[in-house]
Amino acid sequence: MFRAATIKDIAKALGISPSTVSRALSDSYEISSETKKKVLDYARQINYHGNPVAQSLRNKRSNSIGVLVADVANSFFAQVINGIESVAYESGYNIIISQSHEEYEREKANMQHLANRSVDGLLMSIAAQTTDYAHIRELHQHGLPIVFFDRILDDIETHLVSSDNFKTSYNAIKQLLGKGYRRIAILASTPQISITTERVNGYKQALTDNGISIDESLIRHCYRGGRDEDEISKALLALFNTENKPDALFIASDLVSTASIRALNRISYPENLAIVGYSNADVIDLLTPRISYIRQPAFEMGQIATQMLIKLIESKYPVYKFETRLLDAEIIWQ
């Protein structure tokens, strides 16, 4: 059975007291350079690593950051996590990743678990089915630093980072109108999350600004955030099983985009249908039917969110000024 080396092992091998070893490892001025070198050389030789629990008790920090996302299999969240890791690692933090799978109860339990693990702070994107935010407010009020990314919560005073969802959706619809499409349907995720509200509002404003009346029958939501393909198929059938069919489809969610492409292969839809959707999937170019896509700067979003959180964690004074960063996304036409 593996047994990690301890301070007592070093002390016994070098014939000095454990307290001397501990002070040498801490670079104490009380210990001579010669003794420090001897201790450090032997510690490296036996692959000694300090006890992180003991260190966290001394430093009152765990040097760990909790990350709560919907699903790491989602390309967008995987890329965000890569951005988070790139900053956290360079700053001396480890990350603990937890998934909500878009479920409120799982989000609530996982958030409490991360807090119980004494993470120094939390990076969070809210689950699609969460409508009660009391669990988030409670931990934040008890002093847990939280930064929201992608799906944000406006009424908690903290840093926020997301895409400029309104502007990107507005521009996508404006460009579809410029290509001659007039009956543009939107298939969005659950309506209570921030990104859905912003993307639907951008869609509506672009139509209004270009003299197109809002047709509520062309607005459909997927309340399970794209995880239920039957729900997506029913929403698409409701759009296309009509006489006056849409000539373009705007899909306002990464997961919904991929699932919709699969669903479209099982139903009838207009041959010249234009499809535009959010997606950070690397394989999106290979899917049929072809889809123009909106790619968000997920890696950069993860980096910025982590930088914001570390500033909160390491601040020596209470923070009262918070920043909201909205990043530009790219529309790639096929």
Short mmCIF file of C-alpha atoms in Angstrom, two decimals:
data_model
loop_
_atom_site.label_atom_id
_atom_site.label_comp_id
_atom_site.label_asym_id
_atom_site.label_seq_id
_atom_site.Cartn_x
_atom_site.Cartn_y
_atom_site.Cartn_z
CA MET A 1 0.00 0.00 0.00
CA PHE A 2 1.26 3.48 -0.91
CA ARG A 3 2.40 5.57 2.05
CA ALA A 4 3.25 9.22 1.60
CA ALA A 5 6.50 10.49 3.10
CA THR A 6 6.13 12.63 6.22
CA ILE A 7 8.07 15.28 8.11
CA LYS A 8 8.89 12.64 10.72
CA ASP A 9 10.52 10.46 8.03
CA ILE A 10 12.79 13.34 7.01
CA ALA A 11 13.62 14.16 10.65
CA LYS A 12 14.53 10.54 11.45
CA ALA A 13 16.71 10.15 8.35
CA LEU A 14 18.62 13.41 8.97
CA GLY A 15 18.81 13.11 12.76
CA ILE A 16 17.05 16.39 13.48
CA SER A 17 13.73 17.27 15.12
CA PRO A 18 10.44 17.35 13.18
CA SER A 19 9.98 21.00 14.17
CA THR A 20 13.35 21.87 12.58
CA VAL A 21 12.28 20.07 9.39
CA SER A 22 8.96 21.93 9.38
CA ARG A 23 10.65 25.33 9.79
CA ALA A 24 13.22 24.48 7.10
CA LEU A 25 10.45 23.55 4.66
CA SER A 26 8.72 26.84 5.50
CA ASP A 27 11.95 28.77 4.78
CA SER A 28 12.09 30.10 8.36
CA TYR A 29 14.84 32.62 9.18
CA GLU A 30 15.56 30.56 12.30
CA ILE A 31 17.10 27.73 10.25
CA SER A 32 20.55 27.94 8.65
CA SER A 33 20.94 27.81 4.87
CA GLU A 34 22.95 24.61 5.19
CA THR A 35 20.17 22.82 7.12
CA LYS A 36 17.50 24.11 4.73
CA LYS A 37 19.43 22.76 1.75
CA LYS A 38 19.91 19.38 3.42
CA VAL A 39 16.20 19.12 4.27
CA LEU A 40 15.00 20.24 0.84
CA ASP A 41 17.39 17.91 -1.00
CA TYR A 42 16.25 14.93 1.03
CA ALA A 43 12.58 15.91 0.66
CA ARG A 44 12.97 15.92 -3.12
CA GLN A 45 14.83 12.60 -2.98
CA ILE A 46 11.95 10.82 -1.20
CA ASN A 47 9.24 12.71 -3.15
CA TYR A 48 7.88 14.47 -0.07
CA HIS A 49 4.83 16.70 -0.54
CA GLY A 50 3.29 18.74 2.26
CA ASN A 51 -0.08 17.76 3.69
CA PRO A 52 -2.58 19.99 1.82
CA VAL A 53 -5.14 19.79 4.63
CA ALA A 54 -2.61 20.94 7.22
CA GLN A 55 -1.41 23.69 4.90
CA SER A 56 -4.96 24.90 4.28
CA LEU A 57 -5.59 25.07 8.03
CA ARG A 58 -2.48 27.21 8.45
CA ASN A 59 -3.21 29.45 5.47
CA LYS A 60 -7.01 29.47 5.96
CA ARG A 61 -7.25 28.56 2.26
CA SER A 62 -7.62 25.29 0.37
CA ASN A 63 -6.19 26.68 -2.88
CA SER A 64 -9.07 25.00 -4.68
CA ILE A 65 -11.83 26.47 -6.82
CA GLY A 66 -15.21 24.84 -7.36
CA VAL A 67 -16.62 24.81 -10.89
CA LEU A 68 -20.31 24.07 -11.38
CA VAL A 69 -21.49 23.53 -14.97
CA ALA A 70 -24.41 21.78 -16.65
CA ASP A 71 -22.47 19.08 -18.49
CA VAL A 72 -18.76 18.66 -19.25
CA ALA A 73 -19.68 16.71 -22.40
CA ASN A 74 -21.03 19.98 -23.83
CA SER A 75 -18.22 21.40 -26.01
CA PHE A 76 -18.87 24.92 -24.79
CA PHE A 77 -18.43 24.00 -21.12
CA ALA A 78 -15.42 21.80 -21.89
CA GLN A 79 -13.72 24.79 -23.53
CA VAL A 80 -14.66 27.07 -20.62
CA ILE A 81 -13.10 24.56 -18.19
CA ASN A 82 -9.89 24.55 -20.23
CA GLY A 83 -9.77 28.33 -19.86
CA ILE A 84 -10.45 28.06 -16.13
CA GLU A 85 -7.66 25.49 -15.67
CA SER A 86 -5.14 27.57 -17.61
CA VAL A 87 -5.48 30.49 -15.17
CA ALA A 88 -6.07 28.47 -11.99
CA TYR A 89 -2.99 26.29 -12.53
CA GLU A 90 -0.71 29.27 -13.15
CA SER A 91 -2.07 30.93 -10.00
CA GLY A 92 -1.54 27.87 -7.77
CA TYR A 93 -5.15 26.69 -7.55
CA ASN A 94 -6.68 23.30 -8.23
CA ILE A 95 -10.22 23.01 -9.56
CA ILE A 96 -13.02 20.68 -8.50
CA ILE A 97 -15.60 20.19 -11.25
CA SER A 98 -19.22 19.32 -10.58
CA GLN A 99 -22.13 18.85 -13.01
CA SER A 100 -25.76 19.82 -12.50
CA HIS A 101 -27.06 18.00 -15.62
CA GLU A 102 -29.47 20.97 -15.78
CA GLU A 103 -31.26 19.78 -12.59
CA TYR A 104 -32.07 22.11 -9.69
CA GLU A 105 -31.74 19.49 -6.92
CA ARG A 106 -28.39 18.28 -8.24
CA GLU A 107 -27.13 21.84 -8.57
CA LYS A 108 -28.17 22.59 -4.99
CA ALA A 109 -26.57 19.41 -3.58
CA ASN A 110 -23.35 19.83 -5.57
CA MET A 111 -23.00 23.46 -4.58
CA GLN A 112 -23.32 22.54 -0.91
CA HIS A 113 -20.82 19.71 -1.37
CA LEU A 114 -18.27 22.08 -2.89
CA ALA A 115 -18.78 24.51 -0.01
CA ASN A 116 -18.30 21.66 2.46
CA ARG A 117 -15.05 20.80 0.68
CA SER A 118 -13.93 24.32 1.71
CA VAL A 119 -13.31 25.60 -1.80
CA ASP A 120 -11.98 29.15 -1.76
CA GLY A 121 -14.53 30.27 -4.33
CA LEU A 122 -17.01 29.08 -6.94
CA LEU A 123 -17.36 29.57 -10.68
CA MET A 124 -20.92 28.85 -11.70
CA SER A 125 -23.25 28.58 -14.69
CA ILE A 126 -26.85 28.12 -13.52
CA ALA A 127 -28.79 24.94 -14.38
CA ALA A 128 -31.65 25.19 -16.88
CA GLN A 129 -34.26 23.94 -14.40
CA THR A 130 -33.24 26.22 -11.52
CA THR A 131 -35.88 28.82 -10.66
CA ASP A 132 -35.24 29.12 -6.91
CA TYR A 133 -31.90 30.76 -6.15
CA ALA A 134 -32.04 30.67 -2.35
CA HIS A 135 -29.19 28.12 -2.11
CA ILE A 136 -26.92 30.43 -4.10
CA ARG A 137 -27.86 33.55 -2.14
CA GLU A 138 -27.34 31.76 1.18
CA LEU A 139 -23.80 30.64 0.44
CA HIS A 140 -22.92 34.02 -1.06
CA GLN A 141 -24.27 35.83 2.02
CA HIS A 142 -22.13 33.54 4.20
CA GLY A 143 -19.04 34.82 2.41
CA LEU A 144 -18.38 32.31 -0.38
CA PRO A 145 -16.92 34.23 -3.35
CA ILE A 146 -18.94 33.40 -6.49
CA VAL A 147 -18.45 34.50 -10.09
CA PHE A 148 -21.12 33.67 -12.67
CA PHE A 149 -20.26 32.90 -16.27
CA ASP A 150 -22.50 32.31 -19.31
CA ARG A 151 -25.80 31.91 -17.41
CA ILE A 152 -25.71 34.69 -14.90
CA LEU A 153 -27.78 35.93 -11.97
CA ASP A 154 -28.13 39.71 -11.95
CA ASP A 155 -29.44 40.22 -8.42
CA ILE A 156 -26.35 38.87 -6.64
CA GLU A 157 -23.60 41.48 -6.36
CA THR A 158 -20.55 39.88 -7.90
CA HIS A 159 -18.52 39.72 -11.12
CA LEU A 160 -20.30 38.40 -14.23
CA VAL A 161 -18.92 37.28 -17.59
CA SER A 162 -20.93 36.11 -20.58
CA SER A 163 -21.29 36.54 -24.32
CA ASP A 164 -23.10 39.59 -25.65
CA ASN A 165 -26.10 37.40 -26.38
CA PHE A 166 -28.50 40.19 -27.31
CA LYS A 167 -26.14 41.74 -29.84
CA THR A 168 -25.11 38.44 -31.42
CA SER A 169 -28.68 37.21 -31.80
CA TYR A 170 -29.77 40.60 -33.14
CA ASN A 171 -27.00 40.52 -35.75
CA ALA A 172 -27.77 36.93 -36.78
CA ILE A 173 -31.45 37.73 -37.39
CA LYS A 174 -30.59 41.00 -39.15
CA GLN A 175 -28.31 39.12 -41.52
CA LEU A 176 -30.95 36.46 -42.19
CA LEU A 177 -33.40 39.24 -43.05
CA GLY A 178 -30.76 40.73 -45.34
CA LYS A 179 -30.59 37.40 -47.17
CA GLY A 180 -34.34 37.58 -47.85
CA TYR A 181 -35.75 35.34 -45.10
CA ARG A 182 -38.94 36.62 -43.48
CA ARG A 183 -40.54 33.84 -41.40
CA ILE A 184 -37.75 33.17 -38.93
CA ALA A 185 -38.51 30.74 -36.13
CA ILE A 186 -36.50 30.54 -32.90
CA LEU A 187 -35.92 27.41 -30.84
CA ALA A 188 -34.49 28.34 -27.45
CA SER A 189 -33.64 26.73 -24.14
CA THR A 190 -35.73 27.14 -21.01
CA PRO A 191 -36.99 30.75 -20.68
CA GLN A 192 -35.83 31.51 -17.12
CA ILE A 193 -32.06 31.41 -17.75
CA SER A 194 -30.37 34.67 -18.66
CA ILE A 195 -28.93 33.61 -22.00
CA THR A 196 -32.38 32.57 -23.29
CA THR A 197 -33.94 35.90 -22.32
CA GLU A 198 -31.12 37.87 -23.95
CA ARG A 199 -31.11 35.81 -27.17
CA VAL A 200 -34.90 35.87 -27.56
CA ASN A 201 -34.92 39.63 -26.93
CA GLY A 202 -32.24 40.12 -29.59
CA TYR A 203 -34.30 38.05 -32.03
CA LYS A 204 -37.46 40.08 -31.34
CA GLN A 205 -35.73 43.45 -31.54
CA ALA A 206 -34.11 42.64 -34.88
CA LEU A 207 -37.51 41.68 -36.34
CA THR A 208 -39.18 44.79 -34.92
CA ASP A 209 -36.43 47.12 -36.16
CA ASN A 210 -36.88 45.70 -39.65
CA GLY A 211 -40.65 46.02 -39.74
CA ILE A 212 -41.48 42.35 -39.11
CA SER A 213 -44.28 41.60 -36.64
CA ILE A 214 -43.53 39.18 -33.80
CA ASP A 215 -45.32 35.86 -34.36
CA GLU A 216 -45.40 34.07 -31.00
CA SER A 217 -46.14 30.76 -32.74
CA LEU A 218 -42.60 30.90 -34.16
CA ILE A 219 -41.04 31.05 -30.68
CA ARG A 220 -40.47 27.65 -29.04
CA HIS A 221 -38.70 26.69 -25.83
CA CYS A 222 -37.00 23.47 -24.71
CA TYR A 223 -37.59 23.36 -20.97
CA ARG A 224 -35.05 20.59 -20.37
CA GLY A 225 -32.27 22.62 -21.93
CA GLY A 226 -31.84 20.37 -24.96
CA ARG A 227 -31.38 17.14 -23.00
CA ASP A 228 -34.76 15.70 -24.08
CA GLU A 229 -34.76 14.91 -27.81
CA ASP A 230 -38.49 14.10 -27.79
CA GLU A 231 -39.18 17.60 -26.53
CA ILE A 232 -37.05 19.06 -29.34
CA SER A 233 -38.72 16.88 -31.99
CA LYS A 234 -42.17 18.00 -30.81
CA ALA A 235 -41.12 21.65 -30.91
CA LEU A 236 -39.81 21.29 -34.47
CA LEU A 237 -42.92 19.41 -35.60
CA ALA A 238 -45.08 22.21 -34.18
CA LEU A 239 -43.10 24.69 -36.30
CA PHE A 240 -43.11 22.74 -39.56
CA ASN A 241 -46.48 20.94 -39.49
CA THR A 242 -48.25 24.12 -40.60
CA GLU A 243 -49.23 25.59 -43.95
CA ASN A 244 -47.20 28.77 -43.43
CA LYS A 245 -43.86 27.17 -42.55
CA PRO A 246 -40.77 29.08 -41.37
CA ASP A 247 -38.14 29.71 -44.04
CA ALA A 248 -35.35 30.05 -41.44
CA LEU A 249 -34.62 28.53 -38.04
CA PHE A 250 -32.56 30.25 -35.34
CA ILE A 251 -31.43 27.88 -32.54
CA ALA A 252 -30.47 29.79 -29.40
CA SER A 253 -28.56 27.10 -27.46
CA ASP A 254 -25.50 24.88 -28.01
CA LEU A 255 -27.08 21.65 -26.86
CA VAL A 256 -30.37 22.39 -28.60
CA SER A 257 -28.50 23.05 -31.87
CA THR A 258 -26.86 19.62 -31.98
CA ALA A 259 -30.02 17.79 -30.92
CA SER A 260 -32.11 19.75 -33.44
CA ILE A 261 -29.88 18.72 -36.34
CA ARG A 262 -30.40 15.07 -35.36
CA ALA A 263 -34.16 15.62 -35.03
CA LEU A 264 -34.44 17.36 -38.41
CA ASN A 265 -33.18 14.18 -40.07
CA ARG A 266 -36.31 12.42 -38.81
CA ILE A 267 -38.96 14.94 -39.87
CA SER A 268 -40.05 16.87 -42.94
CA TYR A 269 -38.97 20.51 -43.30
CA PRO A 270 -38.62 23.03 -46.17
CA GLU A 271 -35.83 22.11 -48.59
CA ASN A 272 -34.28 25.58 -48.59
CA LEU A 273 -34.55 26.12 -44.84
CA ALA A 274 -31.78 28.36 -43.49
CA ILE A 275 -30.46 27.19 -40.11
CA VAL A 276 -28.36 29.29 -37.73
CA GLY A 277 -27.53 28.10 -34.22
CA TYR A 278 -25.21 28.54 -31.28
CA SER A 279 -22.54 25.83 -31.22
CA ASN A 280 -18.95 25.42 -30.05
CA ALA A 281 -18.81 21.78 -31.16
CA ASP A 282 -15.78 20.95 -33.30
CA VAL A 283 -17.86 18.62 -35.50
CA ILE A 284 -20.58 21.14 -36.32
CA ASP A 285 -19.17 21.57 -39.87
CA LEU A 286 -19.72 17.86 -40.54
CA LEU A 287 -23.41 17.72 -39.61
CA THR A 288 -26.32 17.45 -42.03
CA PRO A 289 -28.39 19.49 -42.64
CA ARG A 290 -25.82 22.26 -42.86
CA ILE A 291 -25.94 24.85 -40.12
CA SER A 292 -24.39 28.29 -39.88
CA TYR A 293 -23.21 28.70 -36.34
CA ILE A 294 -22.38 31.15 -33.61
CA ARG A 295 -19.16 30.32 -31.79
CA GLN A 296 -18.66 31.85 -28.37
CA PRO A 297 -15.20 32.68 -26.92
CA ALA A 298 -15.56 29.93 -24.31
CA PHE A 299 -11.86 29.56 -23.43
CA GLU A 300 -11.51 33.32 -22.92
CA MET A 301 -14.71 33.36 -20.85
CA GLY A 302 -13.23 30.72 -18.53
CA GLN A 303 -9.99 32.66 -18.19
CA ILE A 304 -11.69 35.97 -17.39
CA ALA A 305 -14.10 34.40 -14.89
CA THR A 306 -11.20 32.74 -13.07
CA GLN A 307 -9.16 35.94 -12.95
CA MET A 308 -12.18 37.72 -11.48
CA LEU A 309 -12.71 35.01 -8.85
CA ILE A 310 -9.06 34.90 -7.78
CA LYS A 311 -9.13 38.67 -7.27
CA LEU A 312 -12.12 38.22 -4.95
CA ILE A 313 -10.46 35.36 -3.08
CA GLU A 314 -7.15 37.15 -2.58
CA SER A 315 -8.50 40.62 -1.83
CA LYS A 316 -7.46 41.79 1.62
CA TYR A 317 -10.43 44.13 1.86
CA PRO A 318 -14.17 43.77 1.13
CA VAL A 319 -15.01 44.24 -2.57
CA TYR A 320 -17.93 46.52 -3.40
CA LYS A 321 -17.33 47.30 -7.08
CA PHE A 322 -18.11 44.51 -9.52
CA GLU A 323 -17.65 44.14 -13.25
CA THR A 324 -19.87 42.68 -15.96
CA ARG A 325 -17.96 41.56 -19.07
CA LEU A 326 -19.83 40.79 -22.29
CA LEU A 327 -17.70 39.08 -24.94
CA ASP A 328 -18.28 39.16 -28.68
CA ALA A 329 -19.22 35.90 -30.39
CA GLU A 330 -18.49 35.02 -34.02
CA ILE A 331 -21.14 34.13 -36.63
CA ILE A 332 -19.82 31.63 -39.20
CA TRP A 333 -22.05 31.37 -42.27
CA GLN A 334 -22.21 28.11 -44.23
#
